[in-house]
Short mmCIF file of C-alpha atoms in Angstrom, two decimals:
data_model
loop_
_atom_site.label_atom_id
_atom_site.label_comp_id
_atom_site.label_asym_id
_atom_site.label_seq_id
_atom_site.Cartn_x
_atom_site.Cartn_y
_atom_site.Cartn_z
CA UNK A 1 17.85 9.28 -15.35
CA UNK A 2 15.87 6.07 -14.96
CA UNK A 3 13.40 7.23 -12.29
CA UNK A 4 12.81 10.51 -14.13
CA UNK A 5 12.21 8.51 -17.28
CA UNK A 6 9.71 6.29 -15.43
CA UNK A 7 7.88 9.35 -14.12
CA UNK A 8 7.79 10.89 -17.60
CA UNK A 9 5.67 7.94 -18.81
CA UNK A 10 2.87 9.02 -16.48
CA UNK A 11 3.74 6.93 -13.42
CA UNK A 12 3.52 8.50 -9.97
CA UNK A 13 6.48 7.25 -7.97
CA UNK A 14 5.87 6.58 -4.28
CA UNK A 15 8.44 5.26 -1.84
CA UNK A 16 7.69 2.13 0.16
CA UNK A 17 9.29 3.64 3.24
CA UNK A 18 8.96 6.68 5.49
CA UNK A 19 12.53 6.72 6.69
CA UNK A 20 13.22 10.49 6.81
CA UNK A 21 16.60 10.13 5.05
CA UNK A 22 15.13 7.98 2.25
CA UNK A 23 12.10 10.26 1.89
CA UNK A 24 14.32 13.31 1.35
CA UNK A 25 16.54 11.44 -1.09
CA UNK A 26 13.72 9.93 -3.14
CA UNK A 27 11.79 13.19 -3.15
CA UNK A 28 14.81 14.73 -4.86
CA UNK A 29 14.68 11.89 -7.39
CA UNK A 30 11.03 12.61 -8.19
CA UNK A 31 9.03 10.58 -5.65
CA UNK A 32 5.69 12.23 -4.81
CA UNK A 33 4.33 10.08 -1.97
CA UNK A 34 5.14 7.30 0.45
CA UNK A 35 3.64 4.44 2.42
CA UNK A 36 4.39 2.79 5.78
CA UNK A 37 3.93 -0.48 7.64
CA UNK A 38 5.20 -2.02 10.90
CA UNK A 39 8.29 -3.53 9.24
CA UNK A 40 9.30 -0.09 7.99
CA UNK A 41 8.73 1.48 11.40
CA UNK A 42 10.73 -1.25 13.16
CA UNK A 43 13.63 -0.87 10.70
CA UNK A 44 13.72 2.88 11.32
CA UNK A 45 13.60 2.59 15.12
CA UNK A 46 16.21 -0.15 15.06
CA UNK A 47 18.76 2.35 13.72
CA UNK A 48 18.80 4.14 17.09
CA UNK A 49 18.27 7.53 15.43
CA UNK A 50 15.05 8.09 17.36
CA UNK A 51 16.10 6.82 20.80
CA UNK A 52 15.94 10.31 22.30
CA UNK A 53 12.38 10.78 21.03
CA UNK A 54 11.40 7.39 22.43
CA UNK A 55 13.05 8.17 25.76
CA UNK A 56 10.89 11.28 26.05
CA UNK A 57 7.78 9.16 25.46
CA UNK A 58 8.92 6.71 28.11
CA UNK A 59 9.35 9.61 30.54
CA UNK A 60 5.73 10.54 29.83
CA UNK A 61 4.69 7.08 31.02
CA UNK A 62 3.58 5.67 27.66
CA UNK A 63 3.34 1.90 27.30
CA UNK A 64 4.91 -0.01 24.42
CA UNK A 65 1.81 -0.03 22.24
CA UNK A 66 1.25 3.71 22.70
CA UNK A 67 4.89 4.38 21.82
CA UNK A 68 4.56 2.26 18.65
CA UNK A 69 1.64 4.33 17.43
CA UNK A 70 3.10 7.65 18.55
CA UNK A 71 6.32 6.93 16.64
CA UNK A 72 4.36 5.77 13.59
CA UNK A 73 2.32 8.97 13.63
CA UNK A 74 5.44 11.05 14.13
CA UNK A 75 7.27 9.47 11.18
CA UNK A 76 4.24 9.64 8.92
CA UNK A 77 3.74 13.32 9.79
CA UNK A 78 7.35 14.02 8.87
CA UNK A 79 6.87 12.41 5.48
CA UNK A 80 3.59 14.28 5.00
CA UNK A 81 5.43 17.57 5.47
CA UNK A 82 7.91 16.65 2.75
CA UNK A 83 5.17 15.74 0.29
CA UNK A 84 2.69 18.49 1.24
CA UNK A 85 3.95 20.84 -1.52
CA UNK A 86 3.12 18.08 -4.04
CA UNK A 87 -0.39 17.82 -2.57
CA UNK A 88 -0.78 21.60 -2.84
CA UNK A 89 0.60 21.80 -6.39
CA UNK A 90 -1.67 18.97 -7.60
CA UNK A 91 -4.67 20.28 -5.63
CA UNK A 92 -4.92 17.01 -3.72
CA UNK A 93 -4.30 14.55 -6.51
CA UNK A 94 -0.86 13.43 -5.27
CA UNK A 95 1.53 13.93 -2.37
CA UNK A 96 0.03 11.41 0.08
CA UNK A 97 1.52 9.24 2.79
CA UNK A 98 -0.26 6.06 3.88
CA UNK A 99 -0.82 5.20 7.54
CA UNK A 100 -1.58 1.55 8.26
CA UNK A 101 -4.19 0.68 10.89
CA UNK A 102 -3.57 -1.86 13.66
CA UNK A 103 -2.54 -5.18 12.03
CA UNK A 104 -3.40 -7.03 15.23
CA UNK A 105 -7.08 -6.63 14.35
CA UNK A 106 -6.50 -9.54 11.95
CA UNK A 107 -4.34 -11.57 14.33
CA UNK A 108 -5.60 -15.15 14.42
CA UNK A 109 -4.38 -15.57 18.00
CA UNK A 110 -6.61 -12.74 19.17
CA UNK A 111 -9.49 -14.00 17.00
CA UNK A 112 -11.63 -10.89 17.46
CA UNK A 113 -15.30 -11.14 16.40
CA UNK A 114 -16.04 -9.69 12.97
CA UNK A 115 -18.24 -6.89 14.29
CA UNK A 116 -15.54 -5.87 16.78
CA UNK A 117 -12.95 -5.70 14.00
CA UNK A 118 -15.20 -3.56 11.81
CA UNK A 119 -15.92 -1.19 14.70
CA UNK A 120 -12.20 -0.89 15.51
CA UNK A 121 -11.26 -0.18 11.90
CA UNK A 122 -13.84 2.61 11.74
CA UNK A 123 -12.82 4.14 15.07
CA UNK A 124 -9.09 3.90 14.40
CA UNK A 125 -9.47 5.15 10.85
CA UNK A 126 -11.29 8.26 12.05
CA UNK A 127 -8.80 8.78 14.87
CA UNK A 128 -5.66 8.57 12.75
CA UNK A 129 -7.13 10.02 9.54
CA UNK A 130 -9.05 13.08 10.68
CA UNK A 131 -7.39 16.45 10.21
CA UNK A 132 -4.75 15.28 7.73
CA UNK A 133 -5.11 16.59 4.19
CA UNK A 134 -2.42 14.36 2.67
CA UNK A 135 -2.73 11.18 4.73
CA UNK A 136 -4.33 8.02 3.39
CA UNK A 137 -5.60 5.50 5.90
CA UNK A 138 -4.50 2.01 4.88
CA UNK A 139 -7.17 -0.67 5.41
CA UNK A 140 -6.68 -4.29 4.32
CA UNK A 141 -9.20 -5.97 2.00
CA UNK A 142 -10.15 -8.54 4.64
CA UNK A 143 -13.85 -9.13 5.39
CA UNK A 144 -13.75 -6.71 8.34
CA UNK A 145 -11.64 -4.18 6.49
CA UNK A 146 -14.00 -4.21 3.52
CA UNK A 147 -17.02 -3.77 5.79
CA UNK A 148 -15.48 -0.66 7.37
CA UNK A 149 -14.82 1.20 4.12
CA UNK A 150 -18.21 2.76 3.48
CA UNK A 151 -18.39 4.42 6.89
CA UNK A 152 -14.79 5.63 6.70
CA UNK A 153 -15.29 7.11 3.24
CA UNK A 154 -18.54 8.74 4.33
CA UNK A 155 -16.68 10.31 7.29
CA UNK A 156 -14.30 12.06 4.90
CA UNK A 157 -11.37 9.69 5.41
CA UNK A 158 -9.28 9.17 2.27
CA UNK A 159 -8.30 5.55 1.83
CA UNK A 160 -5.64 3.16 0.60
CA UNK A 161 -7.31 -0.25 0.45
CA UNK A 162 -4.44 -2.70 0.61
CA UNK A 163 -3.73 -6.43 0.38
CA UNK A 164 -5.80 -6.85 -2.79
CA UNK A 165 -5.12 -9.85 -4.97
CA UNK A 166 -8.36 -10.44 -6.88
CA UNK A 167 -11.10 -8.80 -8.89
CA UNK A 168 -13.58 -9.82 -6.21
CA UNK A 169 -11.71 -7.90 -3.51
CA UNK A 170 -11.12 -4.91 -5.73
CA UNK A 171 -14.78 -4.58 -6.73
CA UNK A 172 -16.04 -4.94 -3.15
CA UNK A 173 -13.56 -2.29 -1.98
CA UNK A 174 -14.29 0.14 -4.79
CA UNK A 175 -18.07 -0.13 -4.42
CA UNK A 176 -17.97 0.30 -0.65
CA UNK A 177 -15.71 3.35 -0.91
CA UNK A 178 -17.85 4.90 -3.63
CA UNK A 179 -21.06 4.35 -1.63
CA UNK A 180 -19.48 6.11 1.32
CA UNK A 181 -18.03 8.91 -0.77
CA UNK A 182 -21.45 9.73 -2.19
CA UNK A 183 -22.69 10.35 1.35
CA UNK A 184 -20.17 13.20 1.78
CA UNK A 185 -21.38 16.79 1.51
CA UNK A 186 -18.79 17.29 -1.22
CA UNK A 187 -16.54 15.16 -3.42
CA UNK A 188 -14.00 17.96 -3.84
CA UNK A 189 -11.35 16.20 -1.72
CA UNK A 190 -12.35 12.57 -2.24
CA UNK A 191 -9.30 10.40 -2.89
CA UNK A 192 -9.04 6.61 -2.85
CA UNK A 193 -6.38 4.20 -4.05
CA UNK A 194 -6.41 0.42 -4.34
CA UNK A 195 -3.14 -1.41 -3.65
CA UNK A 196 -2.81 -4.52 -5.80
CA UNK A 197 0.08 -6.81 -4.82
CA UNK A 198 2.06 -7.99 -7.81
CA UNK A 199 5.21 -10.01 -7.14
CA UNK A 200 3.61 -12.09 -4.40
CA UNK A 201 1.27 -13.51 -7.03
CA UNK A 202 4.20 -14.73 -9.11
CA UNK A 203 5.83 -16.29 -6.05
CA UNK A 204 2.55 -18.12 -5.45
CA UNK A 205 2.20 -19.44 -9.02
CA UNK A 206 5.79 -20.61 -9.17
CA UNK A 207 5.20 -22.69 -6.07
CA UNK A 208 1.56 -23.72 -6.51
CA UNK A 209 1.14 -23.89 -10.31
CA UNK A 210 4.48 -25.16 -11.65
CA UNK A 211 2.73 -26.50 -14.75
CA UNK A 212 2.44 -22.99 -16.20
CA UNK A 213 4.48 -22.63 -19.39
CA UNK A 214 7.66 -20.50 -19.36
CA UNK A 215 5.74 -17.81 -21.26
CA UNK A 216 3.04 -17.63 -18.58
CA UNK A 217 5.04 -18.28 -15.43
CA UNK A 218 6.09 -14.98 -13.89
CA UNK A 219 3.42 -13.06 -15.81
CA UNK A 220 0.31 -13.78 -13.69
CA UNK A 221 0.90 -10.93 -11.24
CA UNK A 222 1.38 -8.48 -14.10
CA UNK A 223 -1.68 -9.70 -16.03
CA UNK A 224 -3.80 -9.63 -12.88
CA UNK A 225 -2.92 -6.07 -11.93
CA UNK A 226 -3.19 -4.74 -15.49
CA UNK A 227 -6.71 -6.14 -15.78
CA UNK A 228 -7.68 -4.52 -12.49
CA UNK A 229 -6.13 -1.28 -13.66
CA UNK A 230 -8.33 -1.43 -16.78
CA UNK A 231 -11.43 -2.07 -14.66
CA UNK A 232 -10.55 0.88 -12.44
CA UNK A 233 -10.03 3.17 -15.40
CA UNK A 234 -13.41 2.19 -16.84
CA UNK A 235 -15.33 2.57 -13.59
CA UNK A 236 -14.19 6.07 -12.68
CA UNK A 237 -14.14 7.44 -16.23
CA UNK A 238 -17.67 8.85 -16.20
CA UNK A 239 -17.77 9.99 -12.57
CA UNK A 240 -16.33 13.42 -13.37
CA UNK A 241 -14.44 13.62 -10.07
CA UNK A 242 -11.87 16.35 -9.43
CA UNK A 243 -9.27 13.82 -8.16
CA UNK A 244 -8.14 10.53 -9.67
CA UNK A 245 -9.07 7.28 -7.94
CA UNK A 246 -6.05 5.15 -8.67
CA UNK A 247 -4.45 1.74 -8.56
CA UNK A 248 -1.32 1.40 -6.51
CA UNK A 249 1.03 -1.15 -8.03
CA UNK A 250 2.36 -2.64 -4.78
CA UNK A 251 4.92 -5.34 -4.11
CA UNK A 252 6.99 -4.25 -7.10
CA UNK A 253 10.28 -5.56 -5.82
CA UNK A 254 11.34 -8.72 -7.61
CA UNK A 255 11.57 -11.90 -5.52
CA UNK A 256 12.94 -14.38 -8.06
CA UNK A 257 16.76 -14.29 -8.35
CA UNK A 258 16.72 -14.50 -12.14
CA UNK A 259 14.36 -11.56 -12.68
CA UNK A 260 15.71 -8.12 -13.58
CA UNK A 261 15.24 -5.67 -10.68
CA UNK A 262 12.95 -3.48 -12.77
CA UNK A 263 10.73 -6.30 -14.09
CA UNK A 264 7.53 -4.91 -12.57
CA UNK A 265 8.57 -1.27 -12.73
CA UNK A 266 9.03 -1.52 -16.49
CA UNK A 267 5.89 -3.65 -17.12
CA UNK A 268 3.64 -1.22 -15.21
CA UNK A 269 5.10 2.07 -16.43
CA UNK A 270 2.69 4.68 -17.73
CA UNK A 271 -0.11 5.35 -15.26
CA UNK A 272 -1.26 5.49 -11.64
CA UNK A 273 1.10 4.81 -8.71
CA UNK A 274 4.06 2.53 -8.09
CA UNK A 275 5.10 2.07 -4.44
CA UNK A 276 8.65 0.85 -4.87
CA UNK A 277 10.94 -0.40 -2.10
CA UNK A 278 14.06 1.71 -1.64
CA UNK A 279 16.24 -1.06 -3.08
CA UNK A 280 14.11 -1.19 -6.22
CA UNK A 281 14.34 2.55 -6.72
CA UNK A 282 18.12 2.33 -6.23
CA UNK A 283 18.35 -0.42 -8.82
CA UNK A 284 16.15 1.39 -11.31
CA UNK A 285 18.09 4.63 -10.92
CA UNK A 286 21.33 2.78 -11.48
CA UNK A 287 20.15 1.20 -14.72
CA UNK A 288 20.14 4.53 -16.54
CA UNK A 289 17.30 3.21 -18.69
CA UNK A 290 14.62 4.85 -20.81
CA UNK A 291 11.08 3.67 -20.00
CA UNK A 292 7.95 3.76 -22.15
CA UNK A 293 4.29 3.23 -21.36
CA UNK A 294 3.48 -0.47 -21.01
CA UNK A 295 0.69 -0.54 -18.42
CA UNK A 296 -1.94 -1.07 -21.13
CA UNK A 297 -0.04 -3.83 -22.98
CA UNK A 298 -0.99 -7.45 -22.26
CA UNK A 299 0.75 -10.68 -23.30
CA UNK A 300 -0.48 -12.74 -26.25
CA UNK A 301 -3.98 -14.20 -26.18
CA UNK A 302 -2.45 -17.68 -25.84
CA UNK A 303 -0.73 -16.67 -22.59
CA UNK A 304 -3.90 -15.03 -21.28
CA UNK A 305 -5.94 -18.15 -22.10
CA UNK A 306 -3.44 -20.37 -20.34
CA UNK A 307 -3.46 -18.19 -17.22
CA UNK A 308 -7.27 -18.17 -17.16
CA UNK A 309 -7.38 -21.96 -17.57
CA UNK A 310 -4.79 -22.87 -14.98
CA UNK A 311 -5.01 -20.22 -12.24
CA UNK A 312 -7.78 -20.70 -9.68
CA UNK A 313 -8.16 -17.07 -8.61
CA UNK A 314 -10.31 -17.87 -5.56
CA UNK A 315 -7.72 -20.30 -4.24
CA UNK A 316 -4.93 -17.84 -4.98
CA UNK A 317 -6.71 -15.09 -3.09
CA UNK A 318 -7.31 -17.34 -0.08
CA UNK A 319 -3.71 -18.52 0.16
CA UNK A 320 -2.22 -15.07 -0.33
CA UNK A 321 -4.64 -13.46 2.13
CA UNK A 322 -3.75 -16.06 4.76
CA UNK A 323 -0.07 -15.26 4.20
CA UNK A 324 -0.73 -11.53 3.96
CA UNK A 325 -2.62 -11.17 7.23
CA UNK A 326 0.15 -13.09 9.00
CA UNK A 327 2.68 -10.74 7.40
CA UNK A 328 0.62 -7.84 8.80
CA UNK A 329 0.32 -9.13 12.38
CA UNK A 330 3.74 -10.71 12.91
CA UNK A 331 5.78 -7.56 12.06
CA UNK A 332 3.65 -5.51 14.44
CA UNK A 333 4.35 -8.01 17.21
CA UNK A 334 8.03 -7.75 16.32
CA UNK A 335 7.77 -3.94 16.49
CA UNK A 336 6.23 -4.15 19.96
CA UNK A 337 9.01 -6.55 21.02
CA UNK A 338 11.65 -4.16 19.68
CA UNK A 339 10.10 -1.26 21.58
CA UNK A 340 9.95 -3.36 24.76
CA UNK A 341 13.68 -4.11 24.40
CA UNK A 342 14.47 -0.46 23.74
CA UNK A 343 12.23 0.48 26.68
CA UNK A 344 14.34 -1.67 28.97
CA UNK A 345 17.64 -0.47 27.51
CA UNK A 346 16.73 3.20 27.57
CA UNK A 347 15.25 2.99 31.06
CA UNK A 348 18.60 1.70 32.36
CA UNK A 349 20.68 4.51 30.87
#
């Protein structure tokens, strides 16, 4: 009831997982797309359900890194097959699965030169994105990620620009993607989405800006993403494109114990895409609740003025990007460690 109600408001429901069992279940509940990351891949492989597949890759002589990417590609392809009918029915407007590029490109320990990172993003984006009608290549809104977007878009790669926290990042991403898209022979299949992280912002303000009033605290992430959604709506309105260029409301799972599990789901209902963690979808479905469009409703002017006065957006972006890039690299290292352990265990059986 609840998820169908959410979808009826105009929200596209995507699953923040590509676990085959969860994809099938949430597709039946109305989900029309999915996204992946190294944490999700590690969780899936840790179940042991794909040990036989991994053993076959070991027998082929693949190293741990190659196995990580082969398994990621395999799981993303499986999800793409499930959502391909949605892509076909919507003529390319929905039904996508996101594939995240190598998080180690942003690893501070490796400290790759900027130009090397940009080149790698472009090469990897083309490698993993070419030939897939309903795959989005996920690129973070880091300096190197942003500088790779124009070439990727020009090459026909459809993009999910992720790890966005600020208007500055969003505008740089959107403009780079649009420049690249206009270099394509045709815009018939041009699709881009911009993943704005929501709950992480409220975790930040609770810790870093405790002086916010009770009315404003816990609302900054929602206000931030709604304003970016409005900017996105305005920018693409007159472009007359066949496909929508959308905001992805990401990080929609609540992180504060006192918050209702559907806090962000309810506040952002009505447009574009929500990528909800499986636990959030479970909670929403269990609420048996009727949702209405709220994505275009902002708090009172007094709350907006307080947020604008007290939140240093540049500082917020810097802190959250530092945390975010670590959260990209560390899980991929953990995935490689898991595969190494499975490599050893499987090789001995």
